[in-house]
Coordinates of C-alpha atoms in Angstrom, one line a residue:
X1 CA 0.0 0.0 0.0
X2 CA 1.9 3.1 -1.2
X3 CA 1.9 6.0 1.3
X4 CA 1.0 9.5 0.2
X5 CA 4.0 11.7 -0.7
X6 CA 4.5 14.4 1.9
X7 CA 4.6 18.0 0.9
X8 CA 5.6 21.2 2.8
X9 CA 2.6 23.3 3.7
X10 CA 2.2 26.5 1.7
X11 CA 2.2 28.5 4.9
X12 CA 5.6 27.2 5.9
X13 CA 7.0 27.7 2.4
X14 CA 5.9 31.4 2.5
X15 CA 7.6 31.9 5.8
X16 CA 10.8 30.5 4.3
X17 CA 10.6 32.7 1.2
X18 CA 10.0 35.8 3.3
X19 CA 13.0 35.0 5.5
X20 CA 15.1 34.5 2.4
X21 CA 14.0 37.6 0.6
X22 CA 12.4 35.6 -2.1
X23 CA 8.7 36.4 -1.7
X24 CA 6.9 36.0 -5.0
X25 CA 9.6 34.1 -6.8
X26 CA 8.5 31.7 -9.6
X27 CA 10.0 30.4 -12.8
X28 CA 8.9 33.4 -14.8
X29 CA 10.5 36.2 -12.7
X30 CA 13.9 34.7 -11.8
X31 CA 15.8 37.7 -13.3
X32 CA 14.4 39.9 -10.5
X33 CA 16.0 37.7 -7.8
X34 CA 19.2 36.7 -9.7
X35 CA 21.7 38.2 -7.4
X36 CA 20.0 36.7 -4.3
X37 CA 19.7 33.3 -6.1
X38 CA 23.4 33.3 -7.0
X39 CA 24.4 34.1 -3.5
X40 CA 22.2 31.3 -2.0
X41 CA 23.4 28.8 -4.5
X42 CA 27.0 29.5 -3.6
X43 CA 26.2 29.1 0.1
X44 CA 24.2 26.0 -0.4
X45 CA 27.1 24.4 -2.3
X46 CA 29.5 25.2 0.5
X47 CA 27.1 24.0 3.2
X48 CA 26.6 20.7 1.4
X49 CA 30.3 20.1 0.9
X50 CA 31.2 20.9 4.5
X51 CA 28.4 18.6 5.7
X52 CA 30.0 15.7 3.8
X53 CA 33.3 16.6 5.5
X54 CA 31.6 16.5 8.9
X55 CA 32.0 20.2 9.4
X56 CA 28.8 21.8 10.7
X57 CA 28.6 25.5 9.7
X58 CA 24.9 26.1 9.5
X59 CA 25.2 28.9 12.0
X60 CA 27.6 30.7 9.6
X61 CA 25.3 30.1 6.6
X62 CA 21.8 30.3 8.2
X63 CA 20.0 31.2 5.0
X64 CA 21.5 28.4 3.0
X65 CA 20.5 26.0 5.8
X66 CA 17.0 27.4 5.9
X67 CA 16.6 27.0 2.2
X68 CA 18.1 23.5 1.8
X69 CA 17.7 21.7 5.1
X70 CA 14.8 23.2 7.0
X71 CA 12.0 22.0 4.7
X72 CA 13.5 18.6 4.4
X73 CA 13.8 18.2 8.2
X74 CA 10.2 19.1 8.7
X75 CA 9.1 16.4 6.3
X76 CA 11.4 13.8 7.9
X77 CA 9.9 14.6 11.3
X78 CA 6.3 14.3 9.9
X79 CA 7.1 11.0 8.3
X80 CA 8.7 9.6 11.5
X81 CA 5.8 10.8 13.7
X82 CA 3.3 9.4 11.2
X83 CA 4.9 6.0 11.4
X84 CA 4.9 6.2 15.2
X85 CA 1.2 7.1 15.3
X86 CA 0.2 4.2 12.9
X87 CA 2.0 1.5 14.9
X88 CA 1.9 2.9 18.5
X89 CA -1.0 5.3 18.4
X90 CA -2.9 3.4 21.0
X91 CA 0.0 3.7 23.5
X92 CA 0.6 7.4 23.0
X93 CA -0.9 10.1 25.3
X94 CA -3.8 11.9 23.6
X95 CA -4.5 14.8 25.9
X96 CA -2.0 17.6 26.9
X97 CA 1.5 17.1 25.6
X98 CA 4.8 18.8 26.6
X99 CA 7.5 18.6 23.9
X100 CA 11.2 19.4 24.2
X101 CA 13.0 20.2 20.9
X102 CA 16.6 20.0 22.0
X103 CA 18.9 21.6 19.4
X104 CA 15.9 23.0 17.7
X105 CA 17.5 25.3 15.1
X106 CA 14.8 27.2 13.4
X107 CA 12.2 24.7 14.6
X108 CA 11.9 22.0 12.0
X109 CA 11.3 19.3 14.7
X110 CA 8.7 21.5 16.5
X111 CA 6.8 22.3 13.3
X112 CA 6.9 18.6 12.1
X113 CA 5.5 17.3 15.4
X114 CA 2.9 20.1 15.5
X115 CA 1.7 19.3 12.0
X116 CA 1.5 15.6 12.8
X117 CA -0.3 15.9 16.1
X118 CA -2.9 18.6 15.3
X119 CA -5.6 16.4 16.8
X120 CA -4.1 17.1 20.2
X121 CA -5.4 20.5 21.2
X122 CA -3.1 21.2 24.2
X123 CA 0.5 20.8 23.1
X124 CA 3.3 22.9 24.4
X125 CA 6.8 23.2 23.1
X126 CA 10.2 24.3 24.4
X127 CA 12.9 24.9 21.8
X128 CA 16.5 25.1 22.9
X129 CA 19.5 25.9 20.8
X130 CA 23.0 27.3 21.3
X131 CA 22.6 29.8 18.4
X132 CA 20.8 33.1 19.1
X133 CA 20.2 33.6 15.4
X134 CA 18.5 30.2 15.2
X135 CA 16.4 30.8 18.3
X136 CA 15.2 34.2 16.9
X137 CA 13.9 32.4 13.8
X138 CA 12.4 29.7 16.0
X139 CA 10.4 32.3 17.8
X140 CA 9.3 34.1 14.7
X141 CA 8.2 30.9 12.9
X142 CA 6.4 29.4 15.8
X143 CA 4.6 32.6 16.5
X144 CA 3.6 33.0 12.8
X145 CA 2.2 29.4 12.9
X146 CA 0.4 29.9 16.2
X147 CA 2.4 27.2 17.9
X148 CA 2.5 27.4 21.7
X149 CA 6.2 27.5 22.1
X150 CA 8.8 28.9 24.5
X151 CA 12.5 29.1 23.7
X152 CA 15.9 29.4 25.3
X153 CA 19.5 29.8 24.2
X154 CA 21.5 27.0 25.8
X155 CA 24.1 24.4 25.0
X156 CA 22.8 20.8 24.8
X157 CA 24.9 18.4 26.8
X158 CA 24.5 15.7 29.4
X159 CA 24.0 18.2 32.3
X160 CA 21.3 20.1 30.3
X161 CA 18.6 17.4 30.8
X162 CA 19.2 17.1 34.6
X163 CA 16.9 20.1 35.3
X164 CA 14.0 18.4 33.4
X165 CA 13.4 15.2 35.3
X166 CA 10.2 13.5 34.1
X167 CA 8.8 16.7 32.6
X168 CA 8.3 15.8 28.9
X169 CA 6.1 13.5 26.9
X170 CA 8.2 13.8 23.8
X171 CA 11.8 14.9 23.3
X172 CA 13.2 15.3 19.8
X173 CA 16.9 15.4 18.9
X174 CA 17.1 16.2 15.2
X175 CA 20.4 16.4 13.4
X176 CA 22.4 17.3 16.5
X177 CA 24.3 14.2 17.7
X178 CA 27.1 14.8 15.2
X179 CA 27.6 18.3 16.5
X180 CA 27.8 17.4 20.2
X181 CA 31.1 16.6 21.8
X182 CA 31.4 14.0 24.5
X183 CA 29.7 10.7 25.1
X184 CA 26.5 10.6 23.0
X185 CA 25.2 7.4 24.7
X186 CA 25.3 9.2 28.1
X187 CA 23.6 12.2 26.5
X188 CA 20.7 10.0 25.3
X189 CA 20.4 8.2 28.6
X190 CA 20.2 11.6 30.3
X191 CA 17.5 12.7 27.9
X192 CA 15.5 9.6 28.7
X193 CA 15.3 10.7 32.4
X194 CA 13.5 13.9 31.3
X195 CA 10.6 11.9 30.0
X196 CA 7.3 11.1 31.6
X197 CA 6.0 7.6 31.7
X198 CA 4.9 6.9 29.0
X199 CA 7.3 9.0 27.0
X200 CA 9.0 9.1 23.6
X201 CA 12.5 10.1 22.6
X202 CA 12.8 10.7 18.8
X203 CA 16.3 10.9 17.3
X204 CA 16.7 11.8 13.6
X205 CA 20.2 11.8 12.0
X206 CA 21.5 12.2 8.4
X207 CA 21.9 9.0 6.4
X208 CA 25.7 9.3 6.0
X209 CA 27.4 6.0 6.9
X210 CA 29.2 7.5 9.9
X211 CA 26.1 9.0 11.4
X212 CA 23.9 6.0 10.8
X213 CA 26.4 3.5 12.2
X214 CA 27.0 5.7 15.2
X215 CA 23.3 5.6 15.9
X216 CA 23.2 1.9 15.4
X217 CA 26.0 1.5 18.0
X218 CA 24.2 3.7 20.5
X219 CA 21.1 1.6 20.1
X220 CA 23.1 -1.6 20.6
X221 CA 24.6 -0.3 23.9
X222 CA 21.5 1.2 25.3
X223 CA 20.3 -0.6 28.4
X224 CA 17.3 1.5 29.4
X225 CA 14.0 2.2 27.7
X226 CA 12.5 0.2 24.8
X227 CA 13.5 0.7 21.2
X228 CA 10.2 0.7 19.3
X229 CA 11.2 2.1 15.9
X230 CA 12.4 1.4 13.3
X231 CA 13.2 -2.0 14.9
X232 CA 11.4 -3.2 18.0
X233 CA 14.0 -4.9 20.2
X234 CA 16.8 -3.9 22.5
X235 CA 19.3 -6.4 21.0
X236 CA 22.4 -5.2 19.2
X237 CA 21.8 -4.1 15.7
X238 CA 22.6 -7.1 13.3
X239 CA 23.8 -4.7 10.6
X240 CA 26.8 -3.7 12.7
X241 CA 28.2 -7.2 11.8
X242 CA 28.2 -6.1 8.1
X243 CA 31.1 -3.6 7.6
X244 CA 29.6 -1.8 4.6
X245 CA 25.9 -1.7 5.7
X246 CA 24.0 0.9 7.7
X247 CA 20.3 1.4 8.6
X248 CA 18.6 4.3 6.9
X249 CA 15.4 5.4 5.4
X250 CA 14.7 6.9 1.9
X251 CA 11.4 8.6 1.3
X252 CA 10.0 10.6 -1.7
X253 CA 8.6 14.1 -1.2
X254 CA 7.3 17.0 -3.1
X255 CA 10.3 19.3 -3.5
X256 CA 9.2 23.0 -2.9
X257 CA 9.2 25.0 -6.1
X258 CA 11.6 27.6 -4.8
X259 CA 14.1 24.8 -3.9
X260 CA 13.9 23.3 -7.4
X261 CA 14.7 26.8 -8.8
X262 CA 17.6 27.3 -6.5
X263 CA 18.9 23.8 -7.3
X264 CA 19.3 24.6 -11.0
X265 CA 23.1 24.6 -11.7
X266 CA 23.7 22.7 -8.5
X267 CA 22.3 19.5 -9.9
X268 CA 21.6 17.8 -6.6
X269 CA 19.1 14.9 -6.6
X270 CA 16.5 16.3 -4.2
X271 CA 13.7 13.7 -5.0
X272 CA 14.4 11.5 -1.9
X273 CA 15.1 12.4 1.7
X274 CA 17.6 10.0 3.3
X275 CA 18.0 9.7 7.0
X276 CA 18.4 7.4 10.0
X277 CA 16.1 7.5 13.0
X278 CA 15.5 5.9 16.3
X279 CA 12.6 6.1 18.7
X280 CA 13.1 5.0 22.3
X281 CA 10.1 4.7 24.6
X282 CA 9.7 4.9 28.4
X283 CA 7.0 2.5 29.6
X284 CA 5.7 1.6 26.2
X285 CA 6.0 -2.1 25.2
X286 CA 7.3 -3.1 21.8
X287 CA 5.2 -4.8 19.2
X288 CA 7.4 -7.7 18.1
X289 CA 4.9 -9.0 15.5
X290 CA 5.3 -5.8 13.5
X291 CA 8.5 -6.3 11.6
X292 CA 10.7 -3.8 9.7
X293 CA 11.9 -4.5 6.2
X294 CA 15.5 -3.5 6.0
X295 CA 16.3 -4.0 2.3
X296 CA 14.6 -3.6 -1.1
X297 CA 12.8 -6.6 -2.6
X298 CA 15.2 -8.1 -5.2
X299 CA 13.7 -10.0 -8.1
X300 CA 15.9 -12.9 -9.2
X301 CA 15.5 -15.8 -11.5
X302 CA 12.5 -17.8 -10.2
X303 CA 12.2 -16.0 -6.9
X304 CA 12.1 -12.8 -4.9
X305 CA 13.9 -12.1 -1.7
X306 CA 14.3 -9.4 1.0
X307 CA 15.6 -8.9 4.5
X308 CA 13.8 -8.2 7.8
X309 CA 15.1 -7.3 11.3
X310 CA 13.6 -9.6 13.9
X311 CA 14.8 -10.1 17.5
X312 CA 18.2 -8.8 16.7
X313 CA 18.7 -11.0 13.7
X314 CA 19.0 -10.0 10.0
X315 CA 16.8 -12.6 8.3
X316 CA 16.5 -13.3 4.6
X317 CA 13.0 -14.1 3.3
X318 CA 12.6 -15.9 0.0
X319 CA 9.5 -16.6 -2.1
X320 CA 9.7 -18.7 -5.1
X321 CA 7.5 -17.5 -8.0
X322 CA 5.5 -20.7 -7.8
X323 CA 4.5 -19.8 -4.2
X324 CA 3.0 -16.4 -5.1
X325 CA -0.6 -16.2 -3.7
X326 CA -3.3 -13.8 -2.6
X327 CA -2.0 -14.2 1.0
X328 CA 1.5 -13.1 0.2
X329 CA 1.2 -10.9 -2.9
X330 CA 1.8 -7.7 -1.0
X331 CA 5.4 -8.7 -1.0
X332 CA 5.6 -7.4 -4.6
X333 CA 4.9 -3.8 -3.4
X334 CA 6.8 -3.5 -0.1
X335 CA 9.9 -1.3 0.1
X336 CA 12.8 -0.8 2.4
X337 CA 11.5 0.9 5.6
X338 CA 8.0 -0.6 5.5
X339 CA 6.7 -2.5 8.5
X340 CA 4.8 -5.8 7.9
X341 CA 3.3 -8.7 9.7
X342 CA 4.5 -12.2 8.6
X343 CA 2.8 -15.4 9.6
X344 CA 2.8 -19.1 8.5
X345 CA 6.3 -18.9 7.0
X346 CA 8.8 -21.8 6.9
X347 CA 11.8 -21.3 9.2
X348 CA 14.8 -22.9 7.4
X349 CA 17.4 -21.6 9.7
X350 CA 17.7 -18.9 12.4
X351 CA 18.5 -16.4 9.6
X352 CA 16.5 -17.7 6.6
X353 CA 12.7 -18.0 6.1
X354 CA 10.7 -19.3 3.2
X355 CA 7.5 -17.5 2.1
X356 CA 5.1 -20.2 1.1
X357 CA 1.7 -20.1 -0.6
X358 CA 0.0 -20.1 2.8
X359 CA 2.3 -17.5 4.3
X360 CA 0.4 -14.3 5.2
X361 CA 2.1 -11.0 4.7
X362 CA 0.2 -7.9 5.9
X363 CA 1.3 -4.3 5.3
X364 CA 1.2 -2.2 8.5
X365 CA 2.7 1.0 7.2

């Protein structure tokens, strides 16, 4: 069952354009904005290159970051929270919510959560960032969108969370682990102490191999809380045994028109957003029958195969073409990152399953 492609709201897009000095831009009037476009393109190219080199200079190039990363980070957050709601919606609080956006930047995490949880009427945010410039935009954007948000300029470190013991229902750490010095595992453990029971810690990181494997290692060493997404077990990540593999998600989105215009001459492929994520819960039980698909489905001679992550094992699932049936035909449409239910399979080994005619595969999300 293909999911709808996420799109930035027009209201948010207009806020971005106003902040960038590009109000009213479209493909027919680019000459009016040419100097501004050239300046932003140059900054975006520098920002992207420095990011690959693990140099984080968004505070030095805030407009380039706003144009390129901010809309993408909102969509990533909306997708992750949407997945959380579909699988664990019955376990989440549905009344008043307190949300901490630690390392909030301009507020992509806050806006993404706000957009995803509009059914909750009483939701309060605190955005914290070390950059005054980022916090100023956070305040402006949240006020314009009528989000009930407070903000503070502070550094995010292990000691930061000590003053918030059991105060928050949701904490989001979006794209900040790579910028934080010190022991990241201890930082996450400290963040978990700031959650109510039940509570949710959402971590979203870029899909670069270094970042993703670092997150996988943290998950494998974590001894508190329950990891509920994308996997649903507290065992070490099986992909860490594979030197050249890392766990990440790739989702399509509707690229904002202004970003497509700015991307001309930069030639970046903006069609897919790639990222790694981890959701750790306090006092929420995992759902082990809901299984993440961690590979594409490969079509080979006479069969199809893919991998799932189950109970800390990387398991290969194979279906011969002769065993295709109405019960398992959804296999043909699943993609990496989907969550499924799998019943009545044949267990050949601990790490190899056969999908038979009678095997039932159900798409969850």
